[in-house]
Amino acid sequence: QVQLAESGGGLVQAGGSLRLSCLASGRTGGTKAMGWFRQAPGKEREFVAAITWNEGKTYSADSMKGRFSISIANAKNIVYLQMNSLQPEDTAIYYCAAGLVATMTHNEWPYWGQGTQVTVSS
């Protein structure tokens, strides 16, 4: 199985930036994509961004396009989520995911990290 560990969350003022990291380990090459989701209290888990390993093709949610960007480190064992111009509505637990396909549907991702809290103050 793939093991995922997120880091980089914290408290930031509105308009600020954070970079989240997801370290992937235990991969056998069976996964082709990694992604980020977020979940606020009382809300459904929401797609943020995804990236494919081989092509490096990126996808992002319309509401976050232009502010958030996903990328993979050169070693291809770390995926980043760069978050700029953060707003209070971005406050959520952010989860890293891995799977066979880049999809917006969280139920279709088999591997998940435990999440990292992002809090944006006014």
JSON list of C-alpha atoms in Angstrom, two decimals:
[
{"chain": "A", "resi": 1, "resn": "GLN", "atom": "CA", "xyz": [0.00, 0.00, 0.00]},
{"chain": "A", "resi": 2, "resn": "VAL", "atom": "CA", "xyz": [0.89, 3.65, -0.42]},
{"chain": "A", "resi": 3, "resn": "GLN", "atom": "CA", "xyz": [1.56, 5.63, 2.74]},
{"chain": "A", "resi": 4, "resn": "LEU", "atom": "CA", "xyz": [0.98, 9.38, 2.70]},
{"chain": "A", "resi": 5, "resn": "ALA", "atom": "CA", "xyz": [2.00, 11.99, 5.25]},
{"chain": "A", "resi": 6, "resn": "GLU", "atom": "CA", "xyz": [0.97, 15.65, 4.99]},
{"chain": "A", "resi": 7, "resn": "SER", "atom": "CA", "xyz": [2.76, 18.58, 6.56]},
{"chain": "A", "resi": 8, "resn": "GLY", "atom": "CA", "xyz": [2.91, 22.36, 6.29]},
{"chain": "A", "resi": 9, "resn": "GLY", "atom": "CA", "xyz": [-0.46, 23.34, 7.68]},
{"chain": "A", "resi": 10, "resn": "GLY", "atom": "CA", "xyz": [-0.90, 26.09, 10.22]},
{"chain": "A", "resi": 11, "resn": "LEU", "atom": "CA", "xyz": [-2.39, 29.49, 10.97]},
{"chain": "A", "resi": 12, "resn": "VAL", "atom": "CA", "xyz": [-2.05, 32.27, 8.42]},
{"chain": "A", "resi": 13, "resn": "GLN", "atom": "CA", "xyz": [-3.60, 35.70, 7.92]},
{"chain": "A", "resi": 14, "resn": "ALA", "atom": "CA", "xyz": [-5.89, 36.41, 5.00]},
{"chain": "A", "resi": 15, "resn": "GLY", "atom": "CA", "xyz": [-3.88, 37.18, 1.89]},
{"chain": "A", "resi": 16, "resn": "GLY", "atom": "CA", "xyz": [-0.98, 35.05, 3.06]},
{"chain": "A", "resi": 17, "resn": "SER", "atom": "CA", "xyz": [0.51, 31.87, 1.65]},
{"chain": "A", "resi": 18, "resn": "LEU", "atom": "CA", "xyz": [1.23, 28.33, 2.74]},
{"chain": "A", "resi": 19, "resn": "ARG", "atom": "CA", "xyz": [2.87, 25.38, 1.06]},
{"chain": "A", "resi": 20, "resn": "LEU", "atom": "CA", "xyz": [1.64, 21.94, 1.99]},
{"chain": "A", "resi": 21, "resn": "SER", "atom": "CA", "xyz": [3.76, 18.85, 1.43]},
{"chain": "A", "resi": 22, "resn": "CYS", "atom": "CA", "xyz": [2.76, 15.23, 1.04]},
{"chain": "A", "resi": 23, "resn": "LEU", "atom": "CA", "xyz": [5.43, 12.56, 1.38]},
{"chain": "A", "resi": 24, "resn": "ALA", "atom": "CA", "xyz": [4.60, 9.31, -0.41]},
{"chain": "A", "resi": 25, "resn": "SER", "atom": "CA", "xyz": [6.22, 6.03, 0.55]},
{"chain": "A", "resi": 26, "resn": "GLY", "atom": "CA", "xyz": [5.70, 2.32, -0.01]},
{"chain": "A", "resi": 27, "resn": "ARG", "atom": "CA", "xyz": [4.75, 2.85, -3.65]},
{"chain": "A", "resi": 28, "resn": "THR", "atom": "CA", "xyz": [5.03, -0.08, -6.05]},
{"chain": "A", "resi": 29, "resn": "GLY", "atom": "CA", "xyz": [4.29, 2.00, -9.11]},
{"chain": "A", "resi": 30, "resn": "GLY", "atom": "CA", "xyz": [0.63, 1.09, -9.05]},
{"chain": "A", "resi": 31, "resn": "THR", "atom": "CA", "xyz": [-0.57, 4.64, -8.55]},
{"chain": "A", "resi": 32, "resn": "LYS", "atom": "CA", "xyz": [-0.64, 7.18, -11.35]},
{"chain": "A", "resi": 33, "resn": "ALA", "atom": "CA", "xyz": [-2.01, 10.27, -9.69]},
{"chain": "A", "resi": 34, "resn": "MET", "atom": "CA", "xyz": [-1.92, 12.26, -6.49]},
{"chain": "A", "resi": 35, "resn": "GLY", "atom": "CA", "xyz": [-4.31, 14.88, -5.31]},
{"chain": "A", "resi": 36, "resn": "TRP", "atom": "CA", "xyz": [-5.40, 17.24, -2.59]},
{"chain": "A", "resi": 37, "resn": "PHE", "atom": "CA", "xyz": [-8.83, 17.49, -0.99]},
{"chain": "A", "resi": 38, "resn": "ARG", "atom": "CA", "xyz": [-10.10, 19.62, 1.85]},
{"chain": "A", "resi": 39, "resn": "GLN", "atom": "CA", "xyz": [-12.92, 19.33, 4.34]},
{"chain": "A", "resi": 40, "resn": "ALA", "atom": "CA", "xyz": [-14.34, 22.04, 6.55]},
{"chain": "A", "resi": 41, "resn": "PRO", "atom": "CA", "xyz": [-16.51, 21.25, 9.59]},
{"chain": "A", "resi": 42, "resn": "GLY", "atom": "CA", "xyz": [-19.99, 20.20, 8.49]},
{"chain": "A", "resi": 43, "resn": "LYS", "atom": "CA", "xyz": [-18.99, 20.22, 4.82]},
{"chain": "A", "resi": 44, "resn": "GLU", "atom": "CA", "xyz": [-18.42, 17.55, 2.20]},
{"chain": "A", "resi": 45, "resn": "ARG", "atom": "CA", "xyz": [-14.88, 16.67, 1.26]},
{"chain": "A", "resi": 46, "resn": "GLU", "atom": "CA", "xyz": [-13.97, 18.98, -1.61]},
{"chain": "A", "resi": 47, "resn": "PHE", "atom": "CA", "xyz": [-11.59, 18.47, -4.51]},
{"chain": "A", "resi": 48, "resn": "VAL", "atom": "CA", "xyz": [-8.68, 20.92, -4.61]},
{"chain": "A", "resi": 49, "resn": "ALA", "atom": "CA", "xyz": [-6.13, 19.74, -7.18]},
{"chain": "A", "resi": 50, "resn": "ALA", "atom": "CA", "xyz": [-4.55, 16.65, -8.73]},
{"chain": "A", "resi": 51, "resn": "ILE", "atom": "CA", "xyz": [-1.47, 15.72, -10.72]},
{"chain": "A", "resi": 52, "resn": "THR", "atom": "CA", "xyz": [-0.34, 12.71, -12.75]},
{"chain": "A", "resi": 53, "resn": "TRP", "atom": "CA", "xyz": [3.07, 11.18, -12.06]},
{"chain": "A", "resi": 54, "resn": "ASN", "atom": "CA", "xyz": [4.29, 10.51, -15.60]},
{"chain": "A", "resi": 55, "resn": "GLU", "atom": "CA", "xyz": [2.98, 13.47, -17.55]},
{"chain": "A", "resi": 56, "resn": "GLY", "atom": "CA", "xyz": [2.89, 16.00, -14.75]},
{"chain": "A", "resi": 57, "resn": "LYS", "atom": "CA", "xyz": [-0.53, 17.10, -15.94]},
{"chain": "A", "resi": 58, "resn": "THR", "atom": "CA", "xyz": [-2.29, 19.21, -13.34]},
{"chain": "A", "resi": 59, "resn": "TYR", "atom": "CA", "xyz": [-5.94, 19.81, -12.53]},
{"chain": "A", "resi": 60, "resn": "SER", "atom": "CA", "xyz": [-7.49, 22.24, -10.10]},
{"chain": "A", "resi": 61, "resn": "ALA", "atom": "CA", "xyz": [-10.91, 23.18, -8.83]},
{"chain": "A", "resi": 62, "resn": "ASP", "atom": "CA", "xyz": [-12.42, 26.23, -10.52]},
{"chain": "A", "resi": 63, "resn": "SER", "atom": "CA", "xyz": [-12.83, 28.07, -7.23]},
{"chain": "A", "resi": 64, "resn": "MET", "atom": "CA", "xyz": [-9.12, 27.74, -6.46]},
{"chain": "A", "resi": 65, "resn": "LYS", "atom": "CA", "xyz": [-7.60, 27.97, -9.93]},
{"chain": "A", "resi": 66, "resn": "GLY", "atom": "CA", "xyz": [-5.07, 30.78, -10.06]},
{"chain": "A", "resi": 67, "resn": "ARG", "atom": "CA", "xyz": [-4.49, 30.74, -6.30]},
{"chain": "A", "resi": 68, "resn": "PHE", "atom": "CA", "xyz": [-3.54, 27.13, -5.63]},
{"chain": "A", "resi": 69, "resn": "SER", "atom": "CA", "xyz": [-1.05, 25.07, -7.61]},
{"chain": "A", "resi": 70, "resn": "ILE", "atom": "CA", "xyz": [0.05, 21.45, -7.32]},
{"chain": "A", "resi": 71, "resn": "SER", "atom": "CA", "xyz": [3.50, 20.14, -8.21]},
{"chain": "A", "resi": 72, "resn": "ILE", "atom": "CA", "xyz": [5.79, 17.14, -7.72]},
{"chain": "A", "resi": 73, "resn": "ALA", "atom": "CA", "xyz": [9.37, 17.24, -6.46]},
{"chain": "A", "resi": 74, "resn": "ASN", "atom": "CA", "xyz": [12.18, 16.06, -8.74]},
{"chain": "A", "resi": 75, "resn": "ALA", "atom": "CA", "xyz": [12.46, 12.79, -6.85]},
{"chain": "A", "resi": 76, "resn": "LYS", "atom": "CA", "xyz": [8.71, 12.28, -7.38]},
{"chain": "A", "resi": 77, "resn": "ASN", "atom": "CA", "xyz": [8.14, 11.22, -3.82]},
{"chain": "A", "resi": 78, "resn": "ILE", "atom": "CA", "xyz": [6.72, 14.53, -2.62]},
{"chain": "A", "resi": 79, "resn": "VAL", "atom": "CA", "xyz": [3.71, 16.42, -3.89]},
{"chain": "A", "resi": 80, "resn": "TYR", "atom": "CA", "xyz": [3.20, 20.07, -2.96]},
{"chain": "A", "resi": 81, "resn": "LEU", "atom": "CA", "xyz": [0.21, 22.33, -2.76]},
{"chain": "A", "resi": 82, "resn": "GLN", "atom": "CA", "xyz": [1.17, 25.98, -2.97]},
{"chain": "A", "resi": 83, "resn": "MET", "atom": "CA", "xyz": [-1.63, 28.15, -1.63]},
{"chain": "A", "resi": 84, "resn": "ASN", "atom": "CA", "xyz": [-1.57, 31.90, -2.24]},
{"chain": "A", "resi": 85, "resn": "SER", "atom": "CA", "xyz": [-4.03, 34.69, -1.47]},
{"chain": "A", "resi": 86, "resn": "LEU", "atom": "CA", "xyz": [-5.61, 32.58, 1.23]},
{"chain": "A", "resi": 87, "resn": "GLN", "atom": "CA", "xyz": [-9.08, 33.52, 2.43]},
{"chain": "A", "resi": 88, "resn": "PRO", "atom": "CA", "xyz": [-10.99, 32.55, 5.58]},
{"chain": "A", "resi": 89, "resn": "GLU", "atom": "CA", "xyz": [-13.18, 30.23, 3.50]},
{"chain": "A", "resi": 90, "resn": "ASP", "atom": "CA", "xyz": [-10.07, 28.19, 2.74]},
{"chain": "A", "resi": 91, "resn": "THR", "atom": "CA", "xyz": [-9.98, 27.07, 6.37]},
{"chain": "A", "resi": 92, "resn": "ALA", "atom": "CA", "xyz": [-10.22, 23.28, 6.40]},
{"chain": "A", "resi": 93, "resn": "ILE", "atom": "CA", "xyz": [-8.36, 20.07, 6.97]},
{"chain": "A", "resi": 94, "resn": "TYR", "atom": "CA", "xyz": [-6.36, 19.36, 3.83]},
{"chain": "A", "resi": 95, "resn": "TYR", "atom": "CA", "xyz": [-5.85, 15.73, 2.80]},
{"chain": "A", "resi": 96, "resn": "CYS", "atom": "CA", "xyz": [-3.40, 14.18, 0.39]},
{"chain": "A", "resi": 97, "resn": "ALA", "atom": "CA", "xyz": [-4.61, 11.29, -1.77]},
{"chain": "A", "resi": 98, "resn": "ALA", "atom": "CA", "xyz": [-3.15, 8.80, -4.24]},
{"chain": "A", "resi": 99, "resn": "GLY", "atom": "CA", "xyz": [-4.80, 6.58, -6.82]},
{"chain": "A", "resi": 100, "resn": "LEU", "atom": "CA", "xyz": [-4.98, 5.33, -10.37]},
{"chain": "A", "resi": 101, "resn": "VAL", "atom": "CA", "xyz": [-6.67, 8.34, -11.92]},
{"chain": "A", "resi": 102, "resn": "ALA", "atom": "CA", "xyz": [-6.97, 12.05, -11.31]},
{"chain": "A", "resi": 103, "resn": "THR", "atom": "CA", "xyz": [-10.60, 12.46, -10.33]},
{"chain": "A", "resi": 104, "resn": "MET", "atom": "CA", "xyz": [-12.69, 15.01, -8.47]},
{"chain": "A", "resi": 105, "resn": "THR", "atom": "CA", "xyz": [-14.59, 12.26, -6.66]},
{"chain": "A", "resi": 106, "resn": "HIS", "atom": "CA", "xyz": [-13.01, 11.52, -3.30]},
{"chain": "A", "resi": 107, "resn": "ASN", "atom": "CA", "xyz": [-14.55, 8.04, -3.07]},
{"chain": "A", "resi": 108, "resn": "GLU", "atom": "CA", "xyz": [-12.45, 6.96, -6.06]},
{"chain": "A", "resi": 109, "resn": "TRP", "atom": "CA", "xyz": [-9.11, 7.61, -4.32]},
{"chain": "A", "resi": 110, "resn": "PRO", "atom": "CA", "xyz": [-7.91, 4.52, -2.42]},
{"chain": "A", "resi": 111, "resn": "TYR", "atom": "CA", "xyz": [-5.04, 6.01, -0.40]},
{"chain": "A", "resi": 112, "resn": "TRP", "atom": "CA", "xyz": [-5.22, 8.91, 2.03]},
{"chain": "A", "resi": 113, "resn": "GLY", "atom": "CA", "xyz": [-3.10, 10.78, 4.51]},
{"chain": "A", "resi": 114, "resn": "GLN", "atom": "CA", "xyz": [-4.41, 11.82, 7.90]},
{"chain": "A", "resi": 115, "resn": "GLY", "atom": "CA", "xyz": [-4.70, 15.49, 6.97]},
{"chain": "A", "resi": 116, "resn": "THR", "atom": "CA", "xyz": [-3.20, 18.79, 8.05]},
{"chain": "A", "resi": 117, "resn": "GLN", "atom": "CA", "xyz": [-5.14, 21.74, 9.45]},
{"chain": "A", "resi": 118, "resn": "VAL", "atom": "CA", "xyz": [-5.11, 25.06, 7.60]},
{"chain": "A", "resi": 119, "resn": "THR", "atom": "CA", "xyz": [-6.65, 28.03, 9.39]},
{"chain": "A", "resi": 120, "resn": "VAL", "atom": "CA", "xyz": [-6.94, 31.45, 7.74]},
{"chain": "A", "resi": 121, "resn": "SER", "atom": "CA", "xyz": [-7.76, 34.43, 9.94]},
{"chain": "A", "resi": 122, "resn": "SER", "atom": "CA", "xyz": [-9.33, 37.71, 8.84]}
]
